[in-house]
Amino acid sequence: MRSIFLIGFMGAGKTSVGEMLAERLGYRFIDLDQRLCERFGTTIPEVFESHGEKAFREAEREELVRCADGQKLVVATGGGAFCSEKNRQIIHASGGLSVFLDPPWETLGARLAGDNAGRPKYGDAAQARRLFESRLPDYRRAMRVVGLAGSESAAAAADLVLAVLEEAPCAT
Ligand code: S3P
């Protein structure tokens, strides 16, 4: 099977589900935001603050290219990464499989209301919801969509992803 790129909004569980999924598949796990923190030697809010979103997005694309090298990886992308057509091309041209983790807004909104420090794209609940809705058409361009209730554990959500992959497998 090919590399899997988890996409979706902030709070969708891309990192926690990605870690479980990588374990289940025996793939290496990469968290793109983590890579960016290491690259800049600081936190994401600091990168936005000191370098600006443009520099963040450029670095995000470069790190994505580094991940899209055909290795067997599970990559948790940041919530904005798949909203760039160029980034979608990088993922798909590498043979990567994009998987949209899709819990309902109510789950995302509740999670973000309780945990939004470190998320520079989160302003308040209404703004976050508008951002989520504006990004949905891009998220829906993913090759697979995994509907989540939002109440599952990361392990259960990883099993749901695996079930979707098995229903519609992608040979390498
Ligand atoms: C962003 C989401 C964040 C991070 C950055 C920008 C976004 O990742 O990449 O703060 O534009 O939605 P998470 O989705 O992992 O929170």
mmCIF file of C-alpha atoms and ligand atoms in Angstrom:
data_model
loop_
_atom_site.group_PDB
_atom_site.id
_atom_site.type_symbol
_atom_site.label_atom_id
_atom_site.label_comp_id
_atom_site.label_asym_id
_atom_site.label_seq_id
_atom_site.Cartn_x
_atom_site.Cartn_y
_atom_site.Cartn_z
ATOM 1 C CA MET A 1 0.000 0.000 0.000
ATOM 2 C CA ARG A 2 1.132 3.551 -0.581
ATOM 3 C CA SER A 3 1.813 6.429 1.795
ATOM 4 C CA ILE A 4 -1.222 7.831 3.519
ATOM 5 C CA PHE A 5 -1.697 11.556 4.031
ATOM 6 C CA LEU A 6 -4.280 12.371 6.676
ATOM 7 C CA ILE A 7 -6.032 15.619 6.020
ATOM 8 C CA GLY A 8 -8.773 17.584 7.739
ATOM 9 C CA PHE A 9 -9.472 20.518 9.986
ATOM 10 C CA MET A 10 -7.727 21.395 13.237
ATOM 11 C CA GLY A 11 -8.927 19.083 15.982
ATOM 12 C CA ALA A 12 -9.897 16.249 13.615
ATOM 13 C CA GLY A 13 -7.382 13.917 15.283
ATOM 14 C CA LYS A 14 -4.889 13.666 12.410
ATOM 15 C CA THR A 15 -1.913 13.227 14.725
ATOM 16 C CA SER A 16 -3.399 10.820 17.253
ATOM 17 C CA VAL A 17 -5.178 8.725 14.617
ATOM 18 C CA GLY A 18 -2.097 8.862 12.386
ATOM 19 C CA GLU A 19 0.127 7.468 15.114
ATOM 20 C CA MET A 20 -2.242 4.553 15.674
ATOM 21 C CA LEU A 21 -2.657 3.935 11.971
ATOM 22 C CA ALA A 22 1.100 3.886 11.398
ATOM 23 C CA GLU A 23 1.467 1.378 14.214
ATOM 24 C CA ARG A 24 -1.238 -0.856 12.751
ATOM 25 C CA LEU A 25 0.283 -0.721 9.254
ATOM 26 C CA GLY A 26 3.902 -0.906 10.368
ATOM 27 C CA TYR A 27 4.581 2.388 8.580
ATOM 28 C CA ARG A 28 6.678 5.305 9.771
ATOM 29 C CA PHE A 29 4.674 8.200 11.162
ATOM 30 C CA ILE A 30 5.450 11.819 10.337
ATOM 31 C CA ASP A 31 3.713 14.843 11.784
ATOM 32 C CA LEU A 32 4.199 17.698 9.348
ATOM 33 C CA ASP A 33 3.694 20.411 11.988
ATOM 34 C CA GLN A 34 6.297 18.731 14.177
ATOM 35 C CA ARG A 35 8.722 18.773 11.256
ATOM 36 C CA LEU A 36 8.060 22.489 10.822
ATOM 37 C CA CYS A 37 8.656 23.192 14.507
ATOM 38 C CA GLU A 38 11.982 21.377 14.247
ATOM 39 C CA ARG A 39 12.868 23.217 11.059
ATOM 40 C CA PHE A 40 12.188 26.655 12.547
ATOM 41 C CA GLY A 41 13.357 25.662 15.995
ATOM 42 C CA THR A 42 10.210 27.069 17.578
ATOM 43 C CA THR A 43 6.441 26.688 17.953
ATOM 44 C CA ILE A 44 3.868 27.118 15.191
ATOM 45 C CA PRO A 45 2.429 30.354 16.687
ATOM 46 C CA GLU A 46 5.973 31.728 16.874
ATOM 47 C CA VAL A 47 6.552 30.851 13.212
ATOM 48 C CA PHE A 48 3.367 32.696 12.225
ATOM 49 C CA GLU A 49 4.306 35.620 14.451
ATOM 50 C CA SER A 50 7.957 36.001 13.460
ATOM 51 C CA HIS A 51 8.030 34.752 9.870
ATOM 52 C CA GLY A 52 4.410 35.145 8.734
ATOM 53 C CA GLU A 53 1.957 32.669 7.263
ATOM 54 C CA LYS A 54 3.504 32.894 3.792
ATOM 55 C CA ALA A 55 6.860 31.618 5.053
ATOM 56 C CA PHE A 56 5.035 28.919 7.027
ATOM 57 C CA ARG A 57 3.151 27.762 3.920
ATOM 58 C CA GLU A 58 6.330 27.697 1.815
ATOM 59 C CA ALA A 59 8.130 25.618 4.425
ATOM 60 C CA GLU A 60 5.046 23.391 4.765
ATOM 61 C CA ARG A 61 5.175 22.701 1.029
ATOM 62 C CA GLU A 62 8.891 21.906 1.128
ATOM 63 C CA GLU A 63 8.381 19.469 3.993
ATOM 64 C CA LEU A 64 5.473 17.897 2.128
ATOM 65 C CA VAL A 65 7.715 17.343 -0.889
ATOM 66 C CA ARG A 66 10.241 15.644 1.385
ATOM 67 C CA CYS A 67 7.521 13.291 2.663
ATOM 68 C CA ALA A 68 6.147 12.574 -0.795
ATOM 69 C CA ASP A 69 8.992 10.350 -1.849
ATOM 70 C CA GLY A 70 7.136 7.085 -2.183
ATOM 71 C CA GLN A 71 8.228 5.662 1.170
ATOM 72 C CA LYS A 72 5.597 3.906 3.227
ATOM 73 C CA LEU A 73 4.578 6.663 5.556
ATOM 74 C CA VAL A 74 1.556 7.878 7.418
ATOM 75 C CA VAL A 75 1.722 11.674 7.325
ATOM 76 C CA ALA A 76 -0.455 13.893 9.517
ATOM 77 C CA THR A 77 -0.726 17.165 7.608
ATOM 78 C CA GLY A 78 -1.703 20.535 9.076
ATOM 79 C CA GLY A 79 -5.283 21.727 8.603
ATOM 80 C CA GLY A 80 -4.387 24.118 5.781
ATOM 81 C CA ALA A 81 -2.011 21.918 3.807
ATOM 82 C CA PHE A 82 -4.569 20.241 1.550
ATOM 83 C CA CYS A 83 -6.210 23.564 0.686
ATOM 84 C CA SER A 84 -3.461 24.301 -1.819
ATOM 85 C CA GLU A 85 -3.881 22.793 -5.252
ATOM 86 C CA LYS A 86 -0.120 22.503 -5.587
ATOM 87 C CA ASN A 87 0.078 20.533 -2.354
ATOM 88 C CA ARG A 88 -2.696 18.219 -3.489
ATOM 89 C CA GLN A 89 -0.750 17.592 -6.685
ATOM 90 C CA ILE A 90 2.443 16.872 -4.734
ATOM 91 C CA ILE A 91 0.628 14.268 -2.624
ATOM 92 C CA HIS A 92 -1.217 12.589 -5.473
ATOM 93 C CA ALA A 93 1.644 12.709 -7.998
ATOM 94 C CA SER A 94 3.812 10.863 -5.470
ATOM 95 C CA GLY A 95 1.246 8.064 -5.382
ATOM 96 C CA GLY A 96 0.118 9.142 -1.934
ATOM 97 C CA LEU A 97 -3.385 8.425 -0.760
ATOM 98 C CA SER A 98 -5.191 11.389 0.776
ATOM 99 C CA VAL A 99 -7.642 10.502 3.531
ATOM 100 C CA PHE A 100 -10.021 13.111 4.947
ATOM 101 C CA LEU A 101 -10.824 12.620 8.633
ATOM 102 C CA ASP A 102 -14.323 14.006 8.839
ATOM 103 C CA PRO A 103 -15.887 14.394 12.278
ATOM 104 C CA PRO A 104 -18.905 16.706 12.579
ATOM 105 C CA TRP A 105 -18.366 20.403 13.220
ATOM 106 C CA GLU A 106 -19.884 20.052 16.703
ATOM 107 C CA THR A 107 -16.986 17.787 17.702
ATOM 108 C CA LEU A 108 -14.351 19.995 16.129
ATOM 109 C CA GLY A 109 -15.827 23.158 17.587
ATOM 110 C CA ALA A 110 -16.013 21.681 21.083
ATOM 111 C CA ARG A 111 -12.456 20.360 20.905
ATOM 112 C CA LEU A 112 -11.085 23.643 19.627
ATOM 113 C CA ALA A 113 -13.005 25.721 22.161
ATOM 114 C CA GLY A 114 -11.185 23.768 24.860
ATOM 115 C CA ASP A 115 -7.787 23.580 23.176
ATOM 116 C CA ASN A 116 -6.869 26.363 20.800
ATOM 117 C CA ALA A 117 -3.619 27.657 22.249
ATOM 118 C CA GLY A 118 -0.936 26.977 19.698
ATOM 119 C CA ARG A 119 -3.370 27.275 16.804
ATOM 120 C CA PRO A 120 -2.840 30.614 15.082
ATOM 121 C CA LYS A 121 -5.652 30.000 12.594
ATOM 122 C CA TYR A 122 -8.180 29.772 15.419
ATOM 123 C CA GLY A 123 -9.681 33.131 16.325
ATOM 124 C CA ASP A 124 -13.030 32.315 17.879
ATOM 125 C CA ALA A 125 -15.775 29.745 17.411
ATOM 126 C CA ALA A 126 -17.639 31.635 14.672
ATOM 127 C CA GLN A 127 -14.484 32.420 12.676
ATOM 128 C CA ALA A 128 -13.257 28.826 13.002
ATOM 129 C CA ARG A 129 -16.558 27.497 11.747
ATOM 130 C CA ARG A 130 -16.466 29.801 8.734
ATOM 131 C CA LEU A 131 -12.897 28.697 8.009
ATOM 132 C CA PHE A 132 -13.922 25.040 8.317
ATOM 133 C CA GLU A 133 -16.842 25.516 5.924
ATOM 134 C CA SER A 134 -14.719 27.409 3.419
ATOM 135 C CA ARG A 135 -12.191 24.558 3.434
ATOM 136 C CA LEU A 136 -14.680 21.687 3.130
ATOM 137 C CA PRO A 137 -14.726 21.680 -0.693
ATOM 138 C CA ASP A 138 -10.956 21.198 -0.671
ATOM 139 C CA TYR A 139 -11.050 18.506 2.012
ATOM 140 C CA ARG A 140 -13.651 16.682 -0.070
ATOM 141 C CA ARG A 141 -11.117 16.381 -2.876
ATOM 142 C CA ALA A 142 -9.375 13.713 -0.797
ATOM 143 C CA MET A 143 -9.302 10.234 -2.336
ATOM 144 C CA ARG A 144 -10.986 8.720 0.713
ATOM 145 C CA VAL A 145 -13.346 10.219 3.276
ATOM 146 C CA VAL A 146 -13.620 8.677 6.731
ATOM 147 C CA GLY A 147 -16.694 9.881 8.584
ATOM 148 C CA LEU A 148 -16.086 9.926 12.318
ATOM 149 C CA ALA A 149 -18.573 10.420 15.124
ATOM 150 C CA GLY A 150 -15.871 12.191 17.054
ATOM 151 C CA SER A 151 -16.458 10.165 20.199
ATOM 152 C CA GLU A 152 -14.214 7.250 19.094
ATOM 153 C CA SER A 153 -10.814 6.637 20.608
ATOM 154 C CA ALA A 154 -7.843 7.213 18.312
ATOM 155 C CA ALA A 155 -7.488 3.431 18.035
ATOM 156 C CA ALA A 156 -11.125 3.016 16.984
ATOM 157 C CA ALA A 157 -10.796 5.859 14.477
ATOM 158 C CA ALA A 158 -7.661 4.215 13.041
ATOM 159 C CA ASP A 159 -9.670 1.003 12.624
ATOM 160 C CA LEU A 160 -12.323 2.949 10.724
ATOM 161 C CA VAL A 161 -9.634 4.330 8.414
ATOM 162 C CA LEU A 162 -8.309 0.817 7.851
ATOM 163 C CA ALA A 163 -11.821 -0.411 7.061
ATOM 164 C CA VAL A 164 -12.249 2.316 4.441
ATOM 165 C CA LEU A 165 -8.862 1.446 2.925
ATOM 166 C CA GLU A 166 -9.802 -2.222 2.790
ATOM 167 C CA GLU A 167 -13.168 -1.504 1.166
ATOM 168 C CA ALA A 168 -11.479 0.408 -1.615
ATOM 169 C CA PRO A 169 -7.876 -0.693 -1.672
ATOM 170 C CA CYS A 170 -5.234 1.123 -3.642
ATOM 171 C CA ALA A 171 -2.545 -1.096 -5.038
ATOM 172 C CA THR A 172 0.955 0.340 -5.311
HETATM 173 C C1 S3P B 1 -3.280 25.147 10.444
HETATM 174 C C2 S3P B 1 -3.408 24.016 11.209
HETATM 175 C C3 S3P B 1 -2.365 23.548 12.115
HETATM 176 C C4 S3P B 1 -0.992 24.099 11.706
HETATM 177 C C5 S3P B 1 -1.065 25.576 11.529
HETATM 178 C C6 S3P B 1 -2.048 25.980 10.440
HETATM 179 C C7 S3P B 1 -4.399 25.533 9.558
HETATM 180 O O1 S3P B 1 -2.316 22.136 12.131
HETATM 181 O O2 S3P B 1 -0.535 23.500 10.521
HETATM 182 O O3 S3P B 1 -1.416 26.138 12.762
HETATM 183 O O4 S3P B 1 -4.198 26.353 8.661
HETATM 184 O O5 S3P B 1 -5.508 24.989 9.763
HETATM 185 P P1 S3P B 1 -3.448 21.208 12.832
HETATM 186 O O6 S3P B 1 -4.541 20.984 11.829
HETATM 187 O O7 S3P B 1 -2.706 19.947 13.132
HETATM 188 O O8 S3P B 1 -3.907 21.908 14.063
#
